[in-house]
Coordinates of C-alpha atoms in Angstrom, one line a residue:
M164 CA -57.7 6.4 -51.8
A165 CA -57.7 9.7 -49.9
C166 CA -54.5 11.5 -48.2
S167 CA -55.0 11.3 -44.6
G168 CA -53.3 14.8 -43.8
C169 CA -55.4 16.9 -46.6
A170 CA -58.2 14.6 -47.7
L171 CA -57.1 14.9 -51.5
V172 CA -58.6 11.9 -53.8
G173 CA -57.4 10.5 -57.2
F174 CA -54.4 8.6 -56.5
A175 CA -53.5 6.0 -59.0
D176 CA -51.7 3.7 -56.5
D177 CA -50.3 3.6 -53.2
S178 CA -46.8 4.8 -54.2
D179 CA -48.4 7.9 -55.5
L180 CA -50.3 8.3 -52.2
R181 CA -47.1 7.7 -49.9
R182 CA -44.9 10.0 -51.9
H183 CA -47.9 12.7 -51.5
Q184 CA -48.2 12.1 -47.9
R185 CA -44.6 12.8 -47.2
F186 CA -44.7 16.1 -49.3
C187 CA -48.0 17.1 -47.5
A188 CA -46.4 16.3 -44.1
Q189 CA -43.2 18.7 -45.1
L190 CA -46.3 21.5 -46.0
D191 CA -47.6 21.3 -42.6
L192 CA -44.4 22.3 -41.1
H193 CA -44.6 25.8 -42.9
P194 CA -47.2 28.0 -41.4
K195 CA -47.1 30.5 -44.2
L196 CA -47.4 28.3 -46.9
C197 CA -50.4 26.7 -45.2
E198 CA -52.0 30.2 -45.0
L199 CA -51.3 30.8 -48.6
A200 CA -52.9 27.6 -49.6
Q201 CA -55.8 28.5 -47.4
S202 CA -56.1 31.9 -49.0
L203 CA -56.1 30.5 -52.6
S204 CA -58.6 28.1 -51.6
E205 CA -61.0 31.0 -50.4
A206 CA -60.2 33.1 -53.1
T207 CA -60.8 30.8 -56.2
Q208 CA -63.6 28.9 -54.3
T209 CA -61.6 25.8 -54.9
P210 CA -61.3 22.7 -52.6
L211 CA -58.3 23.3 -49.9
P212 CA -56.5 20.2 -51.0
H213 CA -56.4 21.2 -54.6
A214 CA -55.1 24.7 -53.2
R215 CA -52.6 22.5 -51.0
L216 CA -51.4 20.5 -54.0
V217 CA -50.7 23.5 -56.3
V218 CA -48.8 25.2 -53.7
M219 CA -46.5 22.2 -52.8
M220 CA -45.9 21.4 -56.7
H221 CA -45.3 24.8 -57.7
Y222 CA -44.1 27.2 -55.0
V223 CA -40.2 28.3 -55.1
P224 CA -39.4 30.7 -52.3
Q225 CA -37.8 33.8 -54.4
E226 CA -37.8 37.6 -54.7
G227 CA -41.5 38.9 -55.4
D228 CA -43.8 36.3 -53.6
E229 CA -46.5 38.4 -54.7
E230 CA -46.3 37.5 -58.2
N231 CA -45.8 34.0 -57.6
S232 CA -48.9 33.9 -55.5
A233 CA -50.8 35.3 -58.4
R234 CA -49.5 32.9 -60.8
L235 CA -50.8 30.1 -58.4
F236 CA -54.2 32.0 -58.2
N237 CA -54.7 32.0 -62.2
D238 CA -53.8 28.4 -62.1
L239 CA -56.7 27.7 -59.7
L240 CA -59.1 29.7 -61.5
C241 CA -58.6 27.8 -64.4
G242 CA -59.1 24.4 -62.7
I243 CA -56.3 21.8 -62.4
H244 CA -56.1 18.3 -63.3
V245 CA -55.3 16.3 -60.2
P246 CA -53.6 13.2 -61.5
S247 CA -51.4 15.4 -63.8
Y248 CA -50.5 17.4 -60.7
L249 CA -49.6 14.0 -58.8
A250 CA -47.3 13.0 -61.4
K251 CA -45.1 16.1 -61.1
T252 CA -42.1 16.5 -59.1
P253 CA -41.6 19.4 -56.6
P254 CA -39.3 21.9 -57.5
Q255 CA -37.5 21.3 -54.3
E256 CA -37.6 19.5 -51.0
L257 CA -39.6 21.4 -48.2
H258 CA -37.9 21.5 -45.0
P259 CA -38.7 23.3 -41.6
P260 CA -38.1 26.7 -41.5
E261 CA -34.9 27.5 -39.8
T262 CA -36.0 29.0 -36.0
P263 CA -33.0 30.7 -33.6
E264 CA -31.7 28.1 -31.3
P265 CA -32.7 28.8 -27.6
E266 CA -29.8 29.6 -25.4
F267 CA -29.4 28.7 -21.5
E268 CA -27.0 30.4 -19.1
C269 CA -24.5 27.7 -17.4
P270 CA -25.1 27.7 -13.6
I271 CA -21.2 27.1 -13.2
C272 CA -19.5 29.4 -15.3
L273 CA -22.3 31.7 -15.7
D274 CA -21.7 32.2 -19.6
T275 CA -24.7 31.8 -22.0
F276 CA -24.4 28.6 -24.7
A277 CA -27.0 27.6 -27.3
V278 CA -28.9 24.5 -26.1
S279 CA -27.0 22.0 -28.6
H280 CA -23.5 23.0 -26.8
M281 CA -25.2 22.0 -23.3
F282 CA -25.5 18.6 -21.7
T283 CA -28.7 18.0 -19.6
L284 CA -28.8 15.6 -17.2
D285 CA -31.5 13.2 -16.4
C286 CA -32.3 14.4 -13.3
P287 CA -36.0 15.3 -12.5
E288 CA -35.2 19.3 -12.8
S289 CA -33.3 18.6 -16.2
H290 CA -30.3 20.7 -15.1
R291 CA -28.0 22.2 -18.2
Y292 CA -24.6 22.6 -17.9
C293 CA -22.0 23.6 -20.6
F294 CA -20.1 20.6 -21.8
E295 CA -16.7 21.9 -20.3
C296 CA -18.2 22.4 -16.8
I297 CA -19.9 19.1 -16.6
R298 CA -17.0 17.2 -17.7
A299 CA -14.6 18.9 -15.5
H300 CA -17.1 18.2 -12.5
A301 CA -17.2 14.5 -13.6
E302 CA -13.6 14.1 -13.8
G303 CA -13.2 15.3 -10.3
H304 CA -15.4 12.0 -9.0
S305 CA -15.1 8.4 -9.4
A306 CA -17.6 6.1 -8.2
E307 CA -20.5 8.4 -7.8
I308 CA -21.2 11.8 -9.8
R309 CA -23.8 13.8 -8.4
C310 CA -25.5 16.6 -10.0
P311 CA -23.9 20.1 -9.2
G312 CA -27.3 21.6 -9.0
G313 CA -27.6 22.5 -5.6
T314 CA -29.9 20.0 -3.8
C315 CA -30.4 17.8 -6.5
S316 CA -29.9 14.1 -5.7
H317 CA -29.4 12.9 -9.2
S318 CA -26.5 10.7 -9.5
L319 CA -25.1 10.3 -13.3
S320 CA -25.5 6.8 -14.8
Q321 CA -23.2 4.9 -17.2
L322 CA -25.2 6.1 -19.9
E323 CA -24.7 9.9 -19.2
V324 CA -21.0 9.2 -18.6
D325 CA -20.7 7.6 -21.8
Q326 CA -22.7 10.4 -23.7
L327 CA -20.2 13.0 -21.9
F328 CA -17.1 11.2 -22.6
G329 CA -17.6 8.6 -25.3
T330 CA -18.0 4.8 -24.8
A331 CA -14.2 4.1 -25.3
S332 CA -12.9 6.8 -22.9
A333 CA -10.8 5.9 -19.8
K334 CA -13.2 7.9 -17.8
S335 CA -16.1 5.6 -18.9
S336 CA -14.0 2.5 -18.2
A337 CA -12.9 4.1 -14.7
F338 CA -16.4 5.0 -13.8
S339 CA -17.7 1.4 -15.0
S340 CA -15.0 -0.2 -12.5
A341 CA -15.8 2.1 -9.8
Q342 CA -19.6 1.4 -10.1
T343 CA -18.5 -2.1 -10.0
A344 CA -16.5 -2.2 -7.3
Q345 CA -18.8 -0.4 -5.3
L346 CA -21.7 -2.6 -6.1
L347 CA -19.1 -5.9 -4.8
S348 CA -18.1 -3.7 -1.8
R349 CA -21.5 -4.2 -0.5
H350 CA -21.4 -7.9 -0.9
D351 CA -19.8 -10.0 1.8
G352 CA -19.0 -12.7 -0.9
F353 CA -16.1 -10.5 -2.8
V354 CA -13.2 -8.7 -1.7
K355 CA -11.0 -6.6 -4.0
C356 CA -7.5 -7.4 -4.7
P357 CA -5.0 -4.8 -2.8
G358 CA -2.3 -5.1 -5.7
V359 CA -1.0 -2.1 -7.2
D360 CA -3.1 -0.8 -10.0
C361 CA -4.9 -4.1 -9.9
D362 CA -9.0 -3.9 -10.0
E363 CA -9.6 -7.5 -9.8
W364 CA -12.6 -9.0 -7.2
I365 CA -12.3 -12.3 -5.7
E366 CA -15.1 -14.3 -4.7
L367 CA -14.9 -15.9 -1.5
P368 CA -16.0 -19.5 -0.7
E369 CA -19.8 -20.1 -0.4
K370 CA -19.9 -21.5 3.2
E371 CA -21.9 -20.2 6.0
G372 CA -20.1 -17.6 8.0
A373 CA -17.2 -17.5 5.6
E374 CA -17.3 -13.6 5.7
H375 CA -15.8 -13.8 9.2
E376 CA -13.5 -16.5 8.5
R377 CA -9.8 -15.8 7.4
W378 CA -9.0 -16.7 4.0
E379 CA -5.8 -16.8 1.9
C380 CA -6.8 -15.2 -1.2
A381 CA -4.7 -15.5 -4.5
C382 CA -5.2 -12.8 -7.3
P383 CA -5.6 -14.4 -10.6
S384 CA -4.3 -11.1 -12.6
C385 CA -1.5 -9.8 -10.6
G386 CA -0.6 -12.7 -8.3
T387 CA -1.1 -11.0 -5.2
V388 CA -1.7 -13.4 -2.0
F389 CA -3.7 -11.8 0.7
C390 CA -5.9 -11.9 3.6
N391 CA -9.4 -11.2 3.0
I392 CA -10.1 -9.5 6.3
C393 CA -7.3 -6.8 6.5
R394 CA -6.3 -7.2 3.1
G395 CA -2.8 -7.3 4.0
A396 CA -0.1 -10.0 3.1
Y397 CA -1.8 -13.1 4.1
H398 CA -0.5 -14.2 7.5
Y399 CA -0.4 -18.0 9.0
R400 CA -0.8 -18.9 12.5
T401 CA -1.9 -15.2 13.6
S402 CA -5.1 -13.3 13.9
C403 CA -5.1 -9.6 12.0
Q404 CA -4.8 -7.9 15.2
V405 CA -1.6 -9.9 16.1
A406 CA -0.2 -9.5 12.6
A407 CA -0.6 -5.7 12.7
D408 CA 1.0 -5.5 16.4
A409 CA 3.8 -7.8 15.1
A410 CA 4.5 -5.4 11.7
E411 CA 4.7 -2.6 14.3
E412 CA 7.3 -4.4 16.7
Y413 CA 9.1 -5.9 13.5
K414 CA 9.2 -2.1 12.2
Q415 CA 10.8 -1.0 15.5
W416 CA 13.2 -4.0 15.7
L417 CA 14.5 -3.0 11.9
R418 CA 14.6 0.5 13.0
T419 CA 16.5 0.5 16.1
G420 CA 15.7 -2.9 17.9
R421 CA 18.3 -5.0 15.7
D422 CA 21.3 -2.5 16.4
D423 CA 20.7 -2.4 20.0
F424 CA 20.5 -6.1 20.0
Q425 CA 23.8 -6.5 18.4
Q426 CA 25.4 -3.5 20.5
Q427 CA 24.1 -5.7 23.7
L428 CA 25.9 -8.7 22.0
Q429 CA 29.1 -6.7 21.5
E430 CA 29.0 -5.4 25.0
H431 CA 28.4 -8.7 26.7
S432 CA 31.1 -10.4 24.5
E433 CA 33.6 -7.7 25.4
Y434 CA 32.5 -8.0 29.0
E435 CA 33.1 -11.7 29.1
E436 CA 36.5 -11.2 27.5
S437 CA 37.6 -8.6 30.0
K438 CA 36.4 -11.1 32.6
R439 CA 38.3 -14.0 31.0
R440 CA 41.5 -12.0 31.0
L441 CA 40.9 -10.9 34.6
D442 CA 40.1 -14.3 35.5
E443 CA 43.4 -15.5 33.9
E444 CA 45.4 -12.9 35.6
N445 CA 44.0 -13.7 39.2
R446 CA 44.7 -17.3 38.8
L447 CA 48.3 -16.7 38.2
T448 CA 48.3 -14.2 41.0
L449 CA 46.9 -17.1 43.0
E450 CA 49.3 -19.6 41.6
R451 CA 52.4 -17.3 42.8
H452 CA 51.1 -16.6 45.9
R453 CA 50.8 -20.4 46.8
E454 CA 54.4 -20.5 45.8
F455 CA 55.5 -17.4 47.9
Q456 CA 53.5 -19.3 50.9
Q457 CA 55.4 -22.3 50.1
T458 CA 58.6 -20.3 50.3
E459 CA 57.6 -18.6 53.4
E460 CA 56.8 -22.0 55.2
W461 CA 60.4 -23.7 54.1
K462 CA 62.2 -20.4 55.4
A463 CA 60.2 -20.7 58.6
Q464 CA 61.3 -24.2 58.9
H465 CA 65.1 -23.7 57.8
C466 CA 66.3 -20.3 58.3
R467 CA 66.7 -17.8 61.2
M468 CA 67.2 -13.7 61.2
C469 CA 70.5 -11.8 61.7
P470 CA 69.8 -10.1 65.1
T471 CA 71.3 -6.8 64.1
C472 CA 69.8 -6.5 60.4
G473 CA 67.3 -8.7 60.5
R474 CA 68.6 -10.4 57.3
V475 CA 67.2 -14.0 56.5
V476 CA 70.3 -16.3 57.0
E477 CA 70.4 -20.1 56.3
K478 CA 72.8 -22.6 58.3
I479 CA 73.9 -25.0 55.7
K480 CA 76.4 -27.0 57.6
G481 CA 79.0 -26.6 60.2
C482 CA 79.3 -25.2 63.5
N483 CA 76.8 -22.6 65.2
L484 CA 78.8 -19.6 64.8
M485 CA 77.3 -17.3 62.2
K486 CA 78.4 -14.3 60.2
C487 CA 75.8 -12.0 58.6
G488 CA 76.6 -12.1 54.8
Q489 CA 79.2 -14.8 54.3
D490 CA 80.3 -18.1 55.6
Y491 CA 82.0 -17.7 58.9
H492 CA 85.2 -19.0 58.2
G493 CA 85.1 -17.0 54.8
G494 CA 83.8 -17.4 51.5
N495 CA 80.1 -17.3 49.9
K496 CA 79.8 -13.4 50.4
Q497 CA 76.4 -11.9 50.1
P498 CA 75.0 -8.5 51.1
G499 CA 74.9 -8.4 54.9
C500 CA 75.9 -6.5 57.8
G501 CA 79.0 -8.8 59.0
A502 CA 77.4 -9.1 62.6
H503 CA 78.9 -12.4 64.3
F504 CA 76.2 -14.3 66.3
Y505 CA 75.1 -17.9 67.3
W506 CA 72.5 -19.9 65.1
T507 CA 71.0 -21.0 68.2
S508 CA 70.5 -17.4 69.5
A509 CA 69.2 -16.0 66.5
P510 CA 65.6 -15.3 66.2
V511 CA 63.4 -17.8 64.0
Y512 CA 62.4 -16.5 60.5
A513 CA 58.8 -14.6 61.0
Q514 CA 56.5 -16.0 58.0
E515 CA 54.6 -13.4 56.2
A516 CA 50.7 -13.7 56.7
A517 CA 49.4 -11.3 53.8
G518 CA 47.1 -12.9 51.5
P519 CA 47.0 -12.4 47.6
K520 CA 46.1 -9.1 45.9
L521 CA 43.3 -10.0 43.3
K522 CA 41.8 -7.3 41.1
Q523 CA 38.2 -6.7 40.7
N524 CA 36.3 -6.1 37.8
E525 CA 35.0 -2.6 38.1
R526 CA 32.8 -2.6 35.1
P527 CA 29.2 -3.7 35.8
P528 CA 27.9 -6.3 33.7
P529 CA 25.7 -5.6 31.0
P530 CA 22.4 -7.4 30.5
A531 CA 22.9 -11.1 29.5
P532 CA 21.6 -12.0 25.8
S533 CA 18.7 -14.6 25.9
T534 CA 19.7 -18.1 26.2
V535 CA 16.3 -19.6 25.7
D536 CA 16.5 -23.1 24.0
H537 CA 13.5 -23.3 21.4
S538 CA 13.9 -27.0 20.6
P539 CA 12.5 -28.7 18.4
Y540 CA 12.7 -25.7 16.3
R541 CA 16.0 -25.4 14.1
C542 CA 17.3 -22.1 12.0
D543 CA 16.2 -22.6 8.4
H544 CA 19.4 -20.9 7.2
C545 CA 22.2 -22.6 9.4
Q546 CA 20.2 -25.4 10.4
E547 CA 21.5 -25.3 13.9
P548 CA 19.0 -25.4 17.0
I549 CA 17.5 -22.1 17.8
I550 CA 19.2 -20.7 21.2
G551 CA 18.1 -17.0 22.1
L552 CA 15.9 -15.2 20.0
R553 CA 13.4 -17.1 17.7
F554 CA 12.3 -15.4 14.6
S555 CA 9.2 -16.7 12.9
C556 CA 7.7 -15.3 9.7
I557 CA 4.1 -15.0 9.7
H558 CA 3.8 -14.9 5.8
C559 CA 5.5 -18.1 5.4
R560 CA 3.9 -21.5 6.2
A561 CA 7.1 -22.4 8.2
C562 CA 10.1 -20.4 8.3
D563 CA 12.3 -19.8 11.3
Y564 CA 15.8 -18.1 12.0
C565 CA 18.1 -17.9 14.9
Q566 CA 19.1 -14.5 16.2
R567 CA 22.9 -15.0 14.3
C568 CA 21.0 -15.6 10.8
E569 CA 17.7 -13.3 10.8
W570 CA 19.7 -10.2 9.5
K571 CA 21.5 -12.2 6.6
A572 CA 19.0 -14.9 5.5
A573 CA 17.8 -14.2 2.1
H574 CA 14.0 -13.7 2.7
E575 CA 11.6 -11.4 1.1
R576 CA 12.2 -8.1 2.8
M577 CA 8.4 -6.9 3.1
H578 CA 7.7 -10.0 5.4
V579 CA 7.0 -9.6 9.0
F580 CA 8.5 -11.8 11.7
L581 CA 7.3 -12.3 15.1
I582 CA 10.0 -12.4 17.6
F583 CA 10.0 -15.0 20.6
N584 CA 12.0 -14.7 23.8
A585 CA 10.3 -17.8 25.4
P586 CA 10.3 -21.7 24.8
P587 CA 7.9 -23.1 22.3
E588 CA 5.8 -24.5 25.3
A589 CA 5.0 -21.0 26.8
T590 CA 4.3 -19.3 23.5

């Protein structure tokens, strides 16, 4: 058996050979010791394997290497017994000599670092950066982290992120999730849950053209129910565009529309009340005028007028002699001028022809509220038929409120309502 490194022979068994080969390989890492073995072999005219064996079994780095070399020289001149030398244990393990660690400049911070304190990317140019700079660069990106080296197109892999931050780090987990999300986002069969802090992806039904259909998706992690197309809360009976328009209209209703509508109802109610009072007052005026007209007609048939002062006089009984203000023969005194005249010669009572003075409502009527009948719909709060505006929730399978209950019914505050002011057959 011979050593494959130095061709030395004379090994007792395989274990001695393997042990020697290990030491021989360590010796090859020391150029100065190899040169020493070469010079000793030439000077003593002995085989080089013997010189290498002596060097590796006896050499101890110390002061006065010349004296140590002379001792090895004398051993070789006297001759060596190879099996005996192979049985010895070297005074120390030979390790590769320490060499200065190369240093490089970080292109970001321009500081110089030993190569062991820098991270080398797997890009074709093997760009190196100090750990602080490359970590700060990576923290500023999520799904795709590009090499900051100028025009380099290399993107960091999951392995590189794990080497920078550790496999159990939050950055590693976030990068892995972002990579997964980026991959699934390119696939029409998956949709991400829009729930807050939820990273769940939902697989859509495998059906031809399913990516163009609207599906009700329920997240198994956070429970969010949403539309696979617009990612908003799922909306029944409406397209995504109609739902978006309805959301804007309902926001406007919540901001000002509801108050304006309630103000309109209040104004209409006040107007109707004032109109009712005015109508009642005019009714009483007409009634009094009819009574007045009846009195005037009776006066025209039964009374005459004093020729002197024009006062109305009535003949109850007796002769035609009259005295204004009292009975002709005394008694029954009333206001009058006291003039004497004949009943038959007195002018007939002139009936007043003026009509009743009715009041007019000077206030213009406000716009009348809707009175649309939405049958067969009934309010899910008061259970009454819906008259006027109908509020239909687009996020519930079936939920409708009337204009009286819309603001007070207990309902999910984030839901959007379509507002109908036309009968069902028209919508």
